[in-house]
Tab-separated table of C-alpha atoms in Angstrom:
chain	number	residue	atom	x	y	z
A	1	MET	CA	-0.392	-0.008	0.453
A	2	VAL	CA	2.963	2.770	0.689
A	3	LYS	CA	4.805	1.541	-2.422
A	4	SER	CA	1.733	2.567	-4.111
A	5	LEU	CA	1.397	5.770	-2.198
A	6	GLU	CA	4.804	6.351	-3.295
A	7	GLN	CA	3.882	6.061	-7.047
A	8	ARG	CA	0.975	8.381	-6.549
A	9	GLN	CA	3.374	11.072	-4.703
A	10	ALA	CA	0.552	10.643	-2.081
A	11	VAL	CA	0.974	12.526	1.858
A	12	LEU	CA	0.057	9.833	4.935
A	13	GLU	CA	-1.037	12.022	7.370
A	14	MET	CA	-1.557	10.874	10.936
A	15	LYS	CA	-3.591	12.747	14.061
A	16	THR	CA	-3.701	12.504	17.669
A	17	ASP	CA	-4.992	14.884	19.655
A	18	SER	CA	-2.275	16.827	20.348
A	19	ALA	CA	0.044	16.522	17.310
A	20	THR	CA	-0.087	15.524	13.705
A	21	TYR	CA	2.525	13.627	11.538
A	22	THR	CA	2.943	14.509	7.416
A	23	ILE	CA	5.166	12.150	5.324
A	24	PRO	CA	5.180	12.230	1.967
A	25	ALA	CA	5.238	8.001	1.263
A	26	GLY	CA	8.176	8.658	-0.710
A	27	GLN	CA	9.988	9.742	2.348
A	28	ILE	CA	9.854	6.080	3.902
A	29	ASN	CA	11.579	4.869	0.999
A	30	ILE	CA	10.369	1.712	0.659
A	31	SER	CA	12.469	-0.322	-1.562
A	32	GLY	CA	15.511	0.764	0.246
A	33	ILE	CA	13.796	-0.699	3.001
A	34	SER	CA	12.865	-4.036	1.336
A	35	GLY	CA	16.570	-4.360	-0.024
A	36	GLN	CA	17.737	-4.431	3.575
A	37	LEU	CA	15.813	-6.360	4.686
A	38	GLY	CA	15.359	-8.798	2.019
A	39	ALA	CA	15.377	-8.978	-1.652
A	40	ASP	CA	12.948	-12.278	-2.617
A	41	MET	CA	10.381	-10.093	0.050
A	42	ALA	CA	6.859	-9.958	-0.684
A	43	LEU	CA	5.728	-5.961	-0.029
A	44	GLU	CA	2.857	-7.417	1.855
A	45	ASP	CA	4.796	-9.013	4.332
A	46	LEU	CA	5.977	-6.005	6.005
A	47	ARG	CA	4.539	-3.949	8.363
A	48	VAL	CA	5.048	-0.073	8.679
A	49	ARG	CA	4.935	1.304	11.851
A	50	ILE	CA	4.405	4.795	12.433
A	51	GLU	CA	3.918	6.648	15.552
A	52	ILE	CA	3.853	9.730	17.878
A	53	ALA	CA	3.980	8.675	21.654
A	54	LYS	CA	5.386	9.992	24.718
A	55	PRO	CA	9.277	9.302	25.420
A	56	ALA	CA	10.182	5.994	27.408
A	57	ALA	CA	10.043	7.261	30.832
A	58	ASN	CA	13.907	7.490	31.244
A	59	ALA	CA	13.487	9.662	27.384
A	60	LEU	CA	11.427	11.984	29.024
A	61	SER	CA	13.263	12.472	32.161
A	62	ALA	CA	16.420	12.902	30.499
A	63	ALA	CA	15.148	15.596	28.218
A	64	ARG	CA	13.927	17.718	30.832
A	65	GLN	CA	17.253	17.856	32.457
A	66	ALA	CA	18.485	18.561	29.010
A	67	ALA	CA	16.446	21.751	29.504
A	68	LYS	CA	16.845	22.574	32.206
A	69	GLN	CA	20.469	22.412	31.489
A	70	ASN	CA	20.432	24.895	28.247
A	71	ASN	CA	18.052	26.985	30.072
A	72	LEU	CA	14.946	25.905	28.013
A	73	THR	CA	11.903	26.664	29.542
A	74	LEU	CA	9.469	24.126	28.127
A	75	VAL	CA	6.060	24.684	26.489
A	76	THR	CA	4.563	21.458	25.624
A	77	ASP	CA	5.880	17.854	26.895
A	78	PRO	CA	8.156	16.313	24.819
A	79	LEU	CA	6.876	13.675	22.071
A	80	GLU	CA	8.863	11.174	19.921
A	81	PHE	CA	7.920	10.814	16.463
A	82	THR	CA	9.504	7.540	14.773
A	83	VAL	CA	8.751	5.298	11.582
A	84	SER	CA	9.857	1.781	11.102
A	85	ALA	CA	9.263	-1.080	9.206
A	86	ALA	CA	9.395	-4.770	10.244
A	87	TYR	CA	9.805	-7.795	8.835
A	88	ASN	CA	10.750	-11.873	9.045
A	89	GLY	CA	11.860	-10.196	13.101
A	90	LYS	CA	14.171	-7.365	11.793
A	91	THR	CA	12.978	-3.893	12.518
A	92	ILE	CA	14.856	-0.874	10.449
A	93	GLU	CA	14.324	2.407	11.451
A	94	VAL	CA	13.432	5.230	9.321
A	95	SER	CA	15.216	8.165	11.298
A	96	ARG	CA	16.323	10.026	8.060
A	97	PHE	CA	14.553	11.985	5.476
A	98	ASN	CA	15.977	13.185	1.828
A	99	GLY	CA	13.422	16.057	2.703
A	100	PHE	CA	11.758	18.179	5.219
A	101	VAL	CA	8.794	16.521	6.854
A	102	GLU	CA	6.595	17.779	8.804
A	103	ARG	CA	5.294	17.704	11.955
A	104	THR	CA	2.554	19.385	14.289
A	105	ILE	CA	2.758	19.847	18.199
A	106	THR	CA	-0.496	21.890	19.342
A	107	LEU	CA	-0.036	24.346	22.057
A	108	PRO	CA	-1.509	23.540	25.754
A	109	SER	CA	-4.914	25.813	25.966
A	110	GLY	CA	-3.789	29.215	26.709
A	111	ALA	CA	-0.466	29.317	26.053
A	112	ASP	CA	0.873	32.099	24.835
A	113	PRO	CA	2.162	32.259	21.270
A	114	GLN	CA	3.801	35.037	21.478
A	115	ARG	CA	6.187	33.178	23.928
A	116	ILE	CA	7.087	30.471	21.553
A	117	THR	CA	11.132	30.721	20.214
A	118	THR	CA	11.228	26.885	18.761
A	119	GLY	CA	10.542	23.172	18.921
A	120	VAL	CA	13.908	21.431	19.481
A	121	VAL	CA	14.784	17.725	18.838
A	122	ILE	CA	16.442	15.912	21.982
A	123	ASP	CA	18.993	12.454	22.381
A	124	PRO	CA	17.245	9.879	23.771
A	125	GLU	CA	19.976	10.234	26.460
A	126	GLY	CA	19.050	14.316	27.326
A	127	ASN	CA	23.273	15.107	25.803
A	128	ALA	CA	22.190	17.064	22.908
A	129	VAL	CA	19.091	19.720	22.481
A	130	ARG	CA	19.328	21.416	18.320
A	131	HIS	CA	16.922	23.833	17.177
A	132	VAL	CA	14.499	23.248	14.650
A	133	PRO	CA	12.763	24.944	11.573
A	134	THR	CA	9.447	25.570	13.132
A	135	LYS	CA	6.555	28.465	13.016
A	136	ILE	CA	3.526	28.709	14.693
A	137	THR	CA	0.541	28.290	12.551
A	138	LYS	CA	-3.199	29.007	13.653
A	139	ALA	CA	-5.711	25.914	13.642
A	140	ALA	CA	-9.089	25.885	12.159
A	141	ASN	CA	-10.332	25.598	15.562
A	142	GLY	CA	-8.872	27.970	17.411
A	143	SER	CA	-6.317	26.961	18.674
A	144	TYR	CA	-2.728	27.050	17.999
A	145	VAL	CA	0.054	24.865	16.628
A	146	ALA	CA	3.975	24.463	16.156
A	147	GLN	CA	4.358	23.362	13.216
A	148	ILE	CA	7.864	22.009	12.737
A	149	ASN	CA	10.027	20.443	9.827
A	150	SER	CA	12.930	18.242	10.290
A	151	LEU	CA	14.954	15.671	7.535
A	152	THR	CA	15.300	13.381	11.060
A	153	ASN	CA	12.994	11.595	13.281
A	154	GLY	CA	13.297	12.068	17.241
A	155	ILE	CA	12.031	13.300	20.057
A	156	TYR	CA	10.586	16.871	19.998
A	157	ALA	CA	9.469	19.426	22.313
A	158	ILE	CA	8.339	23.430	22.161
A	159	VAL	CA	10.978	25.490	24.094
A	160	TRP	CA	10.583	29.431	25.543
A	161	HIS	CA	13.945	30.781	25.141
A	162	PRO	CA	14.614	34.567	24.392
A	163	VAL	CA	18.080	35.731	23.789
A	164	THR	CA	19.679	39.530	24.238
A	165	PHE	CA	22.707	40.629	23.249
A	166	LYS	CA	23.580	44.284	25.182
A	167	ASP	CA	25.760	44.751	22.117
A	168	VAL	CA	22.976	44.627	19.053
A	169	ALA	CA	20.295	46.901	20.852
A	170	SER	CA	20.566	49.614	18.348
A	171	HIS	CA	22.692	47.128	15.671
A	172	TRP	CA	20.847	47.148	12.147
A	173	ALA	CA	20.709	43.148	12.522
A	174	GLN	CA	19.172	43.282	16.317
A	175	ASN	CA	16.024	41.316	15.947
A	176	ALA	CA	17.482	38.982	12.728
A	177	VAL	CA	20.576	38.221	15.652
A	178	HIS	CA	18.214	37.633	18.403
A	179	ASP	CA	16.062	35.550	16.382
A	180	MET	CA	18.274	33.195	15.423
A	181	GLY	CA	19.822	33.785	19.130
A	182	SER	CA	16.783	32.595	21.020
A	183	ARG	CA	16.373	29.490	17.838
A	184	LEU	CA	19.764	28.253	18.934
A	185	VAL	CA	20.814	28.813	16.220
A	186	ILE	CA	24.360	31.441	16.507
A	187	GLY	CA	25.602	31.832	20.287
A	188	GLY	CA	27.184	35.094	22.172
A	189	ILE	CA	30.992	35.314	22.912
A	190	GLY	CA	29.832	36.231	27.123
A	191	GLN	CA	29.176	38.501	29.660
A	192	GLU	CA	25.764	38.641	26.813
A	193	LEU	CA	28.209	39.777	24.129
A	194	PHE	CA	27.669	38.731	20.471
A	195	ASN	CA	30.583	40.662	18.624
A	196	PRO	CA	28.019	41.299	15.573
A	197	ASP	CA	30.560	43.122	13.398
A	198	GLN	CA	33.522	40.336	13.907
A	199	ASN	CA	34.242	38.355	10.689
A	200	ILE	CA	33.503	34.977	11.185
A	201	THR	CA	35.369	32.321	9.999
A	202	ARG	CA	34.392	29.008	7.637
A	203	ALA	CA	33.721	26.660	10.372
A	204	GLU	CA	31.713	28.318	12.482
A	205	PHE	CA	29.178	29.953	9.008
A	206	ALA	CA	28.547	25.961	8.530
A	207	ALA	CA	28.131	25.493	12.289
A	208	ILE	CA	25.682	28.036	11.758
A	209	VAL	CA	23.646	26.691	8.477
A	210	VAL	CA	23.943	23.334	9.773
A	211	ARG	CA	22.512	24.389	13.355
A	212	GLY	CA	19.624	26.966	11.291
A	213	LEU	CA	18.491	23.923	9.390
A	214	GLY	CA	18.335	21.496	12.125
A	215	LEU	CA	20.550	19.016	10.499
A	216	ALA	CA	21.318	16.320	12.877
A	217	PRO	CA	25.366	15.513	13.562
A	218	GLU	CA	26.992	13.400	11.760
A	219	ASN	CA	30.631	12.218	13.358
A	220	SER	CA	32.896	10.096	10.779
A	221	ALA	CA	36.512	10.293	9.404
A	222	SER	CA	36.912	13.873	8.471
A	223	PRO	CA	36.703	14.330	5.156
A	224	PHE	CA	39.559	17.432	5.404
A	225	SER	CA	43.170	17.300	5.714
A	226	ASP	CA	43.270	19.900	8.221
A	227	MET	CA	40.174	18.809	11.018
A	228	GLN	CA	40.632	16.782	14.108
A	229	ALA	CA	38.202	14.789	15.859
A	230	ALA	CA	38.668	16.741	18.388
A	231	ASP	CA	38.163	19.623	16.945
A	232	TRP	CA	34.815	22.273	18.212
A	233	TYR	CA	33.337	22.357	14.210
A	234	SER	CA	34.043	19.105	13.596
A	235	SER	CA	31.076	17.114	13.478
A	236	ALA	CA	28.996	20.681	12.236
A	237	VAL	CA	31.837	20.194	9.280
A	238	GLN	CA	31.336	16.963	8.933
A	239	THR	CA	27.341	17.295	8.591
A	240	ALA	CA	27.953	20.032	6.491
A	241	TYR	CA	30.120	18.173	4.111
A	242	ALA	CA	27.222	14.930	4.081
A	243	TYR	CA	24.899	17.515	3.127
A	244	LYS	CA	27.137	18.292	0.445
A	245	LEU	CA	27.371	22.143	1.484
A	246	ILE	CA	30.307	22.937	1.812
A	247	GLY	CA	33.761	21.463	-0.408
A	248	GLY	CA	37.536	21.923	0.405
A	249	PHE	CA	39.874	23.512	-1.605
A	250	GLU	CA	41.938	21.053	-4.156
A	251	ASP	CA	44.323	20.423	-1.895
A	252	GLY	CA	42.329	18.677	0.532
A	253	THR	CA	42.032	21.051	2.978
A	254	PHE	CA	39.206	22.864	4.623
A	255	ARG	CA	40.927	25.708	6.310
A	256	PRO	CA	37.851	25.932	8.567
A	257	MET	CA	39.915	29.515	10.359
A	258	ASP	CA	40.105	31.328	7.201
A	259	ASN	CA	37.687	34.155	7.596
A	260	ILE	CA	34.806	33.343	5.294
A	261	THR	CA	34.421	35.391	2.004
A	262	ARG	CA	31.164	36.728	0.338
A	263	GLU	CA	31.525	34.584	-2.316
A	264	GLN	CA	32.102	30.985	-0.467
A	265	ALA	CA	29.255	32.059	2.080
A	266	MET	CA	27.090	32.748	-1.090
A	267	ALA	CA	27.947	28.886	-2.329
A	268	ILE	CA	26.873	27.488	0.653
A	269	ILE	CA	23.319	29.296	0.929
A	270	ALA	CA	22.260	28.590	-2.761
A	271	LYS	CA	23.193	25.045	-1.767
A	272	ALA	CA	21.430	25.390	1.689
A	273	MET	CA	18.007	27.145	-0.492
A	274	GLY	CA	18.175	23.771	-2.292
A	275	LEU	CA	18.326	20.722	0.254
A	276	ALA	CA	15.603	24.021	2.425
A	277	GLY	CA	13.191	23.415	-0.860
A	278	ILE	CA	13.810	27.413	-2.122
A	279	PRO	CA	12.204	26.740	-5.845
A	280	THR	CA	14.973	27.774	-7.901
A	281	VAL	CA	15.542	28.554	-11.494
A	282	GLN	CA	18.426	29.618	-13.222
A	283	PRO	CA	18.935	32.785	-12.845
A	284	ALA	CA	20.079	35.491	-15.819
A	285	PRO	CA	23.823	36.314	-15.365
A	286	SER	CA	22.430	39.724	-16.120
A	287	LEU	CA	22.256	40.169	-12.810
A	288	LEU	CA	25.942	40.796	-12.413
A	289	ASN	CA	25.802	43.982	-15.067
A	290	GLY	CA	24.732	46.143	-12.501
A	291	TYR	CA	27.789	46.025	-9.910
A	292	ASP	CA	31.375	47.207	-11.039
A	293	ASP	CA	33.357	44.800	-9.745
A	294	ALA	CA	31.107	41.025	-10.320
A	295	ASP	CA	34.231	39.958	-12.682
A	296	ARG	CA	36.515	39.798	-9.470
A	297	ALA	CA	34.346	36.315	-8.105
A	298	ALA	CA	35.362	32.967	-9.047
A	299	SER	CA	33.693	31.613	-11.856
A	300	TRP	CA	32.930	28.658	-9.939
A	301	ALA	CA	31.320	30.628	-7.958
A	302	VAL	CA	28.604	32.706	-10.527
A	303	PRO	CA	26.159	30.500	-10.083
A	304	GLY	CA	25.725	30.364	-6.475
A	305	ILE	CA	26.121	34.228	-6.524
A	306	LEU	CA	23.545	34.291	-8.907
A	307	GLN	CA	20.635	32.160	-6.695
A	308	CYS	CA	21.694	34.877	-4.129
A	309	LEU	CA	20.774	37.879	-5.691
A	310	GLN	CA	17.927	36.281	-7.550
A	311	THR	CA	15.791	35.087	-4.364
A	312	GLY	CA	17.195	38.153	-2.363
A	313	ILE	CA	18.832	36.357	0.328
A	314	ILE	CA	22.364	38.098	-0.478
A	315	SER	CA	22.540	41.616	-2.470
A	316	GLY	CA	25.728	43.592	-3.142
A	317	ARG	CA	27.116	46.329	-0.518
A	318	SER	CA	25.648	48.644	-2.840
A	319	SER	CA	24.237	48.756	-5.740
A	320	THR	CA	27.097	48.735	-7.747
A	321	GLU	CA	29.633	47.375	-5.627
A	322	LEU	CA	29.387	43.473	-4.676
A	323	ALA	CA	32.456	42.965	-3.211
A	324	PRO	CA	32.931	39.056	-4.149
A	325	LYS	CA	36.270	38.899	-1.817
A	326	ALA	CA	35.104	40.702	0.778
A	327	PHE	CA	34.804	39.479	4.264
A	328	ILE	CA	31.000	38.837	6.448
A	329	SER	CA	30.708	39.162	9.799
A	330	ARG	CA	28.594	37.419	12.675
A	331	ALA	CA	25.890	39.747	12.600
A	332	GLU	CA	25.550	39.355	8.412
A	333	THR	CA	25.442	36.000	9.102
A	334	ALA	CA	22.539	36.159	11.296
A	335	VAL	CA	20.692	38.001	9.010
A	336	LEU	CA	21.462	35.564	6.227
A	337	VAL	CA	20.086	32.341	7.253
A	338	GLN	CA	17.212	34.048	8.688
A	339	ARG	CA	16.465	35.202	5.626
A	340	LEU	CA	16.989	32.204	4.227
A	341	LEU	CA	15.048	30.254	6.806
A	342	LEU	CA	12.136	32.751	5.649
A	343	LYS	CA	12.246	32.649	2.354
A	344	SER	CA	12.054	28.666	2.126
A	345	GLY	CA	8.654	29.026	4.799
A	346	LEU	CA	10.224	26.913	7.634
A	347	ILE	CA	9.675	29.817	10.076
A	348	GLN	CA	7.570	33.397	9.918
């Protein structure tokens, strides 16, 4: 049945009183599952389980403790979303998708929709909490729901986590910095400071894009010769590489501590646009015509630059200056990632 639905590009929707789980049948990937469980199996013998459930007691306790340690106020009780397939005593969990899958959690009666910052995924041991793109919508019955989009399954909760930084109180990027900080996408430098105008490194930029999209961390062998497993950015860079958001240099390095240039950032954002589901068409090269320094952009960067200019996620430093080799700041990065998420409809 699921295979038939997949061929019809159908979407499965499971509803409970407190949540919904909306998953395109193709994301279950029946062909891939059957290949792992037994090439000769009949599809009707495969049992697919889609579940919304209260986590096990130990996982629930760990989730609450993790929220407390990260100064998060839980607005909803954690819920676990899972998809699995079983055959002949063997079970495979479908935990990663190739597109964002939507689930909603209904806010408790009386909850203030303005006092919600994001949804989070909490690992079962409570060792990690990460943001997932979330927006608040109003249902037909008048209740408010948190709409979460994620590329993975897991234990989800809705939290309140307001963040402000003293040194962006009158900064042009104040709203974006505080929004991304409250969503656990960016962090400060201590003492309630953000240092908005400091240049940002390639490693920091990759980590912020990964956190913005809510990507589950990868922990495999480093694809780059100048990175070690113990480096704080190792998992984030590996994740960005696994999702094809970044590449290295011809010598096999990533140069994580180099400041990132605008053209490098635009190349990453353009790839992230595809992952986030932003529709793209081949932009006209004429978009570069108004910039006196457009010829300074590397040829490999031009497609990404055009995509970013077309969507408005990034513009020139002025109407005549593209500044492809210039560095970007921490504040600019917050704005870029916020625009990426807004343009994709993953937040509002």
